[in-house]
Amino acid sequence: MSVDDATGDLVRAARGGDREAFGLLAERSWHRLVRLARSVVGELEAEDAVQDGLVAAWGRLGSLADPDRFDAWVSRIVFRRCLRANRRQRGWVSLDAVPEAAIGCDPAASLSAWQLLSRLAPRQRAVLHLTVVEGMTDAEIAPLLAITPASVRAHRRRARESIARLLQGGKS
Amino acid sequence: MKDPDLNDELSRFEDELRAWGARPLRTPASAARQRVTARLSLARQPIPWLRLAASAALVIVLVIVTWVGAPGPARESAAVARGSFPPPVDPNVVVWVLDSRTTVYFVLGPNGSAKGGVS
């Protein structure tokens, strides 16, 4: 198995117990999944949530109907892990807990973006991330979050309204 | 959202979000691959559920077919194993097992007469 192999072939090999093939799938999806997880659970829990999601996906590969749709399928698993992590951390994780090293090159800007994002519901965060950061369409986002394109639009509209309210509140 | 200032702020927020989302990851993908692969050996193997269910069904069918279709002696020996037949008797005694509670004995006499009884 090589990096050039098609996703479907890697999934079929992994189903047969090929760990290296699954490792390649994990490597390919890592950046995209961690970026999504960071927007939903924040920096500290994102990588753990993605790792847990990938290991869970390994155990459930038999339930993946279409091997070519691995990306959307594994995103749903990771997103559900993030929702679980989010429920766990709700109410006790402070933004002060975000390490400075994790914030990035412009701490002030990054923190304010996360500060605003963290005030939204998890699905709204995910929709906003996939729209703004990943540049995905509603039809592409819907299967990743297991919702309809109409729900994607509704979540994004509510997210933007909440952000607007927060920005206006910040001015007064 | 008709307020132009608010729209500007929203676009600024989206630019910040784009920069925040695109910042580098703590763990590179290659290291993550190694970590995930190492955890897989501890995790459950992927189970081809359909194949597993089909195998289980096949085993059940085979057991039933073997039992139902088994020739008489096989079932008889199983019955003996369960103890539903009387113990072996003298060669001059004929035993009829009518049902699980009724056994008829015929004892053959030396002059051809027979004595019988029901137990």
CSV table of C-alpha atoms in Angstrom, one decimal:
chain,number,residue,atom,x,y,z
A,1,MET,CA,0.0,0.0,0.0
A,2,SER,CA,1.3,3.4,-0.9
A,3,VAL,CA,0.2,7.0,-0.4
A,4,ASP,CA,-1.0,7.1,-4.0
A,5,ASP,CA,-3.5,4.3,-3.5
A,6,ALA,CA,-7.2,5.2,-3.9
A,7,THR,CA,-9.2,5.7,-0.7
A,8,GLY,CA,-11.5,2.8,-1.6
A,9,ASP,CA,-8.6,0.4,-2.1
A,10,LEU,CA,-7.1,1.4,1.3
A,11,VAL,CA,-10.4,0.9,3.0
A,12,ARG,CA,-10.8,-2.5,1.5
A,13,ALA,CA,-7.3,-3.5,2.6
A,14,ALA,CA,-8.0,-2.1,6.1
A,15,ARG,CA,-11.2,-4.1,6.3
A,16,GLY,CA,-9.1,-7.2,5.7
A,17,GLY,CA,-7.0,-6.3,8.8
A,18,ASP,CA,-4.2,-4.2,7.1
A,19,ARG,CA,-3.2,-1.7,9.8
A,20,GLU,CA,-0.7,0.0,7.6
A,21,ALA,CA,-3.5,0.8,5.1
A,22,PHE,CA,-5.6,2.2,7.8
A,23,GLY,CA,-2.6,4.2,9.0
A,24,LEU,CA,-2.3,5.8,5.6
A,25,LEU,CA,-6.0,6.7,5.7
A,26,ALA,CA,-5.5,8.3,9.1
A,27,GLU,CA,-2.5,10.3,7.9
A,28,ARG,CA,-4.4,11.6,4.9
A,29,SER,CA,-7.4,12.7,7.0
A,30,TRP,CA,-5.5,14.0,10.0
A,31,HIS,CA,-5.2,17.7,9.1
A,32,ARG,CA,-8.8,18.0,7.9
A,33,LEU,CA,-10.2,16.1,11.0
A,34,VAL,CA,-8.1,18.0,13.6
A,35,ARG,CA,-9.0,21.4,12.1
A,36,LEU,CA,-12.7,20.4,12.4
A,37,ALA,CA,-12.2,19.1,15.9
A,38,ARG,CA,-10.4,22.2,17.0
A,39,SER,CA,-13.4,24.3,16.0
A,40,VAL,CA,-15.7,22.1,17.9
A,41,VAL,CA,-13.8,21.2,21.1
A,42,GLY,CA,-10.9,23.6,21.1
A,43,GLU,CA,-7.2,23.0,20.9
A,44,LEU,CA,-6.6,20.9,24.0
A,45,GLU,CA,-9.0,18.1,23.2
A,46,ALA,CA,-9.0,18.1,19.4
A,47,GLU,CA,-6.2,15.7,18.7
A,48,ASP,CA,-7.4,13.2,21.3
A,49,ALA,CA,-10.9,13.3,19.9
A,50,VAL,CA,-9.6,12.6,16.4
A,51,GLN,CA,-7.3,9.8,17.5
A,52,ASP,CA,-10.2,8.2,19.5
A,53,GLY,CA,-12.5,8.7,16.5
A,54,LEU,CA,-10.0,7.0,14.2
A,55,VAL,CA,-9.5,4.0,16.5
A,56,ALA,CA,-13.3,3.7,16.8
A,57,ALA,CA,-13.6,3.9,13.0
A,58,TRP,CA,-11.1,1.0,12.7
A,59,GLY,CA,-13.4,-1.2,14.7
A,60,ARG,CA,-16.5,-0.2,12.7
A,61,LEU,CA,-15.0,-0.5,9.2
A,62,GLY,CA,-17.3,-3.4,8.4
A,63,SER,CA,-20.3,-1.0,8.7
A,64,LEU,CA,-19.0,1.4,6.0
A,65,ALA,CA,-21.3,0.6,3.1
A,66,ASP,CA,-19.3,2.5,0.4
A,67,PRO,CA,-15.5,2.5,0.9
A,68,ASP,CA,-15.2,5.5,-1.4
A,69,ARG,CA,-17.1,7.6,1.1
A,70,PHE,CA,-14.6,7.0,3.9
A,71,ASP,CA,-13.9,10.7,4.4
A,72,ALA,CA,-17.5,11.7,5.2
A,73,TRP,CA,-18.0,8.6,7.3
A,74,VAL,CA,-14.9,9.1,9.5
A,75,SER,CA,-15.7,12.8,9.8
A,76,ARG,CA,-19.1,11.9,11.3
A,77,ILE,CA,-17.5,9.5,13.8
A,78,VAL,CA,-15.0,12.2,14.8
A,79,PHE,CA,-17.7,14.8,15.0
A,80,ARG,CA,-19.7,12.6,17.3
A,81,ARG,CA,-16.6,12.2,19.5
A,82,CYS,CA,-16.2,15.9,19.6
A,83,LEU,CA,-19.8,16.4,20.6
A,84,ARG,CA,-19.2,13.9,23.5
A,85,ALA,CA,-16.0,15.7,24.5
A,86,ASN,CA,-17.9,18.9,24.4
A,87,ARG,CA,-20.6,17.7,26.7
A,88,ARG,CA,-17.9,16.5,29.1
A,89,GLN,CA,-16.0,19.7,29.1
A,90,ARG,CA,-19.1,22.0,29.1
A,91,GLY,CA,-19.1,24.5,32.0
A,92,TRP,CA,-15.6,23.8,33.3
A,93,VAL,CA,-13.1,24.6,30.5
A,94,SER,CA,-12.0,28.2,30.7
A,95,LEU,CA,-10.4,30.0,27.8
A,96,ASP,CA,-7.5,30.6,30.1
A,97,ALA,CA,-6.8,26.9,29.9
A,98,VAL,CA,-5.8,27.3,26.3
A,99,PRO,CA,-2.0,27.3,26.2
A,100,GLU,CA,-0.3,30.2,24.6
A,101,ALA,CA,1.7,27.9,22.3
A,102,ALA,CA,-1.5,26.4,21.0
A,103,ILE,CA,-2.9,29.8,20.0
A,104,GLY,CA,-0.7,30.4,17.0
A,105,CYS,CA,1.3,33.3,15.5
A,106,ASP,CA,-1.2,36.0,16.4
A,107,PRO,CA,-2.5,35.2,19.9
A,108,ALA,CA,-4.8,38.2,20.2
A,109,ALA,CA,-6.6,37.5,16.9
A,110,SER,CA,-6.7,33.8,17.4
A,111,LEU,CA,-8.1,34.0,20.8
A,112,SER,CA,-10.8,36.4,19.8
A,113,ALA,CA,-11.8,34.1,16.9
A,114,TRP,CA,-12.0,31.1,19.3
A,115,GLN,CA,-13.7,33.2,22.0
A,116,LEU,CA,-16.5,34.0,19.6
A,117,LEU,CA,-16.6,30.5,18.1
A,118,SER,CA,-16.8,28.9,21.6
A,119,ARG,CA,-20.0,30.8,22.4
A,120,LEU,CA,-21.8,28.9,19.6
A,121,ALA,CA,-23.5,25.6,19.7
A,122,PRO,CA,-21.2,22.7,18.5
A,123,ARG,CA,-23.1,22.1,15.2
A,124,GLN,CA,-23.0,25.9,14.5
A,125,ARG,CA,-19.2,25.9,15.1
A,126,ALA,CA,-18.8,22.9,12.8
A,127,VAL,CA,-20.9,24.4,10.0
A,128,LEU,CA,-19.1,27.8,10.3
A,129,HIS,CA,-15.7,26.1,10.2
A,130,LEU,CA,-16.5,23.9,7.2
A,131,THR,CA,-18.0,26.9,5.3
A,132,VAL,CA,-15.4,29.5,6.2
A,133,VAL,CA,-12.2,27.6,6.8
A,134,GLU,CA,-12.6,24.6,4.5
A,135,GLY,CA,-14.8,26.4,1.9
A,136,MET,CA,-17.2,23.6,1.5
A,137,THR,CA,-20.7,23.7,0.0
A,138,ASP,CA,-23.9,22.9,1.9
A,139,ALA,CA,-24.2,19.7,-0.1
A,140,GLU,CA,-20.7,18.7,1.0
A,141,ILE,CA,-21.2,19.6,4.6
A,142,ALA,CA,-24.5,17.8,5.1
A,143,PRO,CA,-23.2,14.2,5.0
A,144,LEU,CA,-20.2,15.1,7.2
A,145,LEU,CA,-22.5,16.2,10.0
A,146,ALA,CA,-25.4,13.8,9.2
A,147,ILE,CA,-27.8,16.6,8.7
A,148,THR,CA,-29.7,18.0,5.6
A,149,PRO,CA,-28.4,20.9,3.5
A,150,ALA,CA,-31.4,22.9,4.7
A,151,SER,CA,-30.2,22.3,8.3
A,152,VAL,CA,-26.7,23.4,7.3
A,153,ARG,CA,-28.1,26.7,6.1
A,154,ALA,CA,-30.2,27.1,9.2
A,155,HIS,CA,-27.2,26.4,11.5
A,156,ARG,CA,-25.0,28.9,9.5
A,157,ARG,CA,-27.6,31.6,9.7
A,158,ARG,CA,-28.1,31.2,13.4
A,159,ALA,CA,-24.3,31.1,13.9
A,160,ARG,CA,-23.8,34.4,12.0
A,161,GLU,CA,-26.7,36.0,13.9
A,162,SER,CA,-25.1,34.9,17.2
A,163,ILE,CA,-21.7,36.2,16.2
A,164,ALA,CA,-23.3,39.5,15.1
A,165,ARG,CA,-25.0,39.8,18.4
A,166,LEU,CA,-21.7,39.1,20.2
A,167,LEU,CA,-19.8,41.6,18.1
A,168,GLN,CA,-22.5,44.3,18.8
A,169,GLY,CA,-22.4,43.5,22.5
A,170,GLY,CA,-18.7,43.9,22.5
A,171,LYS,CA,-19.1,47.4,21.1
A,172,SER,CA,-21.5,48.6,23.8
B,1,MET,CA,-27.6,42.2,8.8
B,2,LYS,CA,-28.0,45.5,6.9
B,3,ASP,CA,-25.6,47.4,9.1
B,4,PRO,CA,-22.4,47.9,6.9
B,5,ASP,CA,-20.2,48.2,10.0
B,6,LEU,CA,-21.5,44.9,11.3
B,7,ASN,CA,-21.0,43.3,8.0
B,8,ASP,CA,-17.4,44.5,8.0
B,9,GLU,CA,-16.9,43.1,11.5
B,10,LEU,CA,-18.4,39.8,10.4
B,11,SER,CA,-16.0,39.6,7.5
B,12,ARG,CA,-13.1,40.5,9.8
B,13,PHE,CA,-14.2,37.7,12.1
B,14,GLU,CA,-14.4,35.2,9.2
B,15,ASP,CA,-10.9,36.3,8.1
B,16,GLU,CA,-9.7,35.7,11.7
B,17,LEU,CA,-11.4,32.4,11.8
B,18,ARG,CA,-9.8,31.4,8.5
B,19,ALA,CA,-6.3,32.3,10.0
B,20,TRP,CA,-7.1,30.5,13.3
B,21,GLY,CA,-8.4,27.4,11.5
B,22,ALA,CA,-5.4,27.2,9.2
B,23,ARG,CA,-2.7,27.5,11.9
B,24,PRO,CA,-0.3,24.5,12.2
B,25,LEU,CA,-1.2,21.4,14.1
B,26,ARG,CA,0.6,20.3,17.2
B,27,THR,CA,1.1,16.8,15.9
B,28,PRO,CA,2.2,16.2,12.3
B,29,ALA,CA,0.2,13.8,10.2
B,30,SER,CA,3.1,11.2,10.0
B,31,ALA,CA,3.4,11.1,13.8
B,32,ALA,CA,-0.3,10.8,14.2
B,33,ARG,CA,-0.3,7.9,11.8
B,34,GLN,CA,2.2,6.1,13.9
B,35,ARG,CA,0.2,6.8,17.1
B,36,VAL,CA,-3.0,5.6,15.6
B,37,THR,CA,-1.4,2.5,14.1
B,38,ALA,CA,0.1,1.6,17.5
B,39,ARG,CA,-3.3,2.0,19.1
B,40,LEU,CA,-4.9,-0.3,16.5
B,41,SER,CA,-3.1,-3.3,17.8
B,42,LEU,CA,-4.8,-2.8,21.1
B,43,ALA,CA,-8.1,-2.1,19.6
B,44,ARG,CA,-10.7,-4.6,18.3
B,45,GLN,CA,-10.1,-6.0,14.8
B,46,PRO,CA,-12.6,-4.9,12.2
B,47,ILE,CA,-15.3,-7.5,12.1
B,48,PRO,CA,-16.9,-8.3,8.8
B,49,TRP,CA,-20.4,-8.5,10.4
B,50,LEU,CA,-22.2,-10.0,7.4
B,51,ARG,CA,-19.6,-12.8,7.1
B,52,LEU,CA,-19.8,-13.4,10.8
B,53,ALA,CA,-23.6,-13.6,10.9
B,54,ALA,CA,-23.6,-15.9,7.8
B,55,SER,CA,-21.1,-18.2,9.4
B,56,ALA,CA,-23.1,-18.4,12.7
B,57,ALA,CA,-26.3,-19.1,10.7
B,58,LEU,CA,-24.6,-21.9,8.8
B,59,VAL,CA,-23.3,-23.5,12.0
B,60,ILE,CA,-26.8,-23.4,13.4
B,61,VAL,CA,-28.4,-24.9,10.3
B,62,LEU,CA,-25.7,-27.7,10.2
B,63,VAL,CA,-26.4,-28.6,13.8
B,64,ILE,CA,-30.1,-28.8,13.2
B,65,VAL,CA,-29.8,-30.8,10.0
B,66,THR,CA,-27.4,-33.2,11.6
B,67,TRP,CA,-29.7,-33.8,14.5
B,68,VAL,CA,-33.0,-34.1,12.6
B,69,GLY,CA,-31.5,-36.0,9.7
B,70,ALA,CA,-29.5,-38.4,11.8
B,71,PRO,CA,-30.2,-42.1,11.2
B,72,GLY,CA,-32.0,-44.1,13.9
B,73,PRO,CA,-29.0,-45.6,15.7
B,74,ALA,CA,-27.5,-42.2,16.2
B,75,ARG,CA,-30.6,-41.0,18.0
B,76,GLU,CA,-30.9,-44.4,19.7
B,77,SER,CA,-27.4,-44.1,21.1
B,78,ALA,CA,-28.2,-40.6,22.3
B,79,ALA,CA,-31.3,-42.0,24.0
B,80,VAL,CA,-29.2,-44.7,25.6
B,81,ALA,CA,-26.8,-42.0,26.8
B,82,ARG,CA,-29.8,-40.2,28.4
B,83,GLY,CA,-30.7,-43.4,30.2
B,84,SER,CA,-34.2,-43.9,28.6
B,85,PHE,CA,-33.5,-47.6,27.8
B,86,PRO,CA,-33.4,-50.3,30.4
B,87,PRO,CA,-30.1,-51.9,31.2
B,88,PRO,CA,-29.0,-55.0,29.2
B,89,VAL,CA,-30.9,-58.2,30.3
B,90,ASP,CA,-30.4,-61.9,29.9
B,91,PRO,CA,-30.4,-63.2,26.2
B,92,ASN,CA,-33.6,-65.2,27.0
B,93,VAL,CA,-35.5,-62.1,27.8
B,94,VAL,CA,-37.2,-60.0,25.2
B,95,VAL,CA,-37.9,-56.5,26.1
B,96,TRP,CA,-40.3,-54.2,24.4
B,97,VAL,CA,-40.2,-50.6,25.3
B,98,LEU,CA,-43.7,-49.3,24.5
B,99,ASP,CA,-43.1,-45.8,25.8
B,100,SER,CA,-40.9,-44.1,28.4
B,101,ARG,CA,-43.0,-45.5,31.2
B,102,THR,CA,-44.0,-48.9,29.9
B,103,THR,CA,-41.6,-51.8,29.3
B,104,VAL,CA,-42.8,-55.3,28.4
B,105,TYR,CA,-40.6,-58.3,29.2
B,106,PHE,CA,-41.0,-61.8,27.7
B,107,VAL,CA,-38.9,-64.5,29.3
B,108,LEU,CA,-38.3,-67.5,26.9
B,109,GLY,CA,-38.5,-70.8,28.7
B,110,PRO,CA,-36.4,-73.9,27.9
B,111,ASN,CA,-39.4,-75.7,26.3
B,112,GLY,CA,-40.5,-72.8,24.2
B,113,SER,CA,-43.1,-71.4,26.6
B,114,ALA,CA,-42.9,-67.8,27.4
B,115,LYS,CA,-43.7,-65.9,30.6
B,116,GLY,CA,-44.4,-62.3,30.4
B,117,GLY,CA,-45.0,-59.2,32.5
B,118,VAL,CA,-45.4,-55.6,32.4
B,119,SER,CA,-43.4,-53.2,34.5
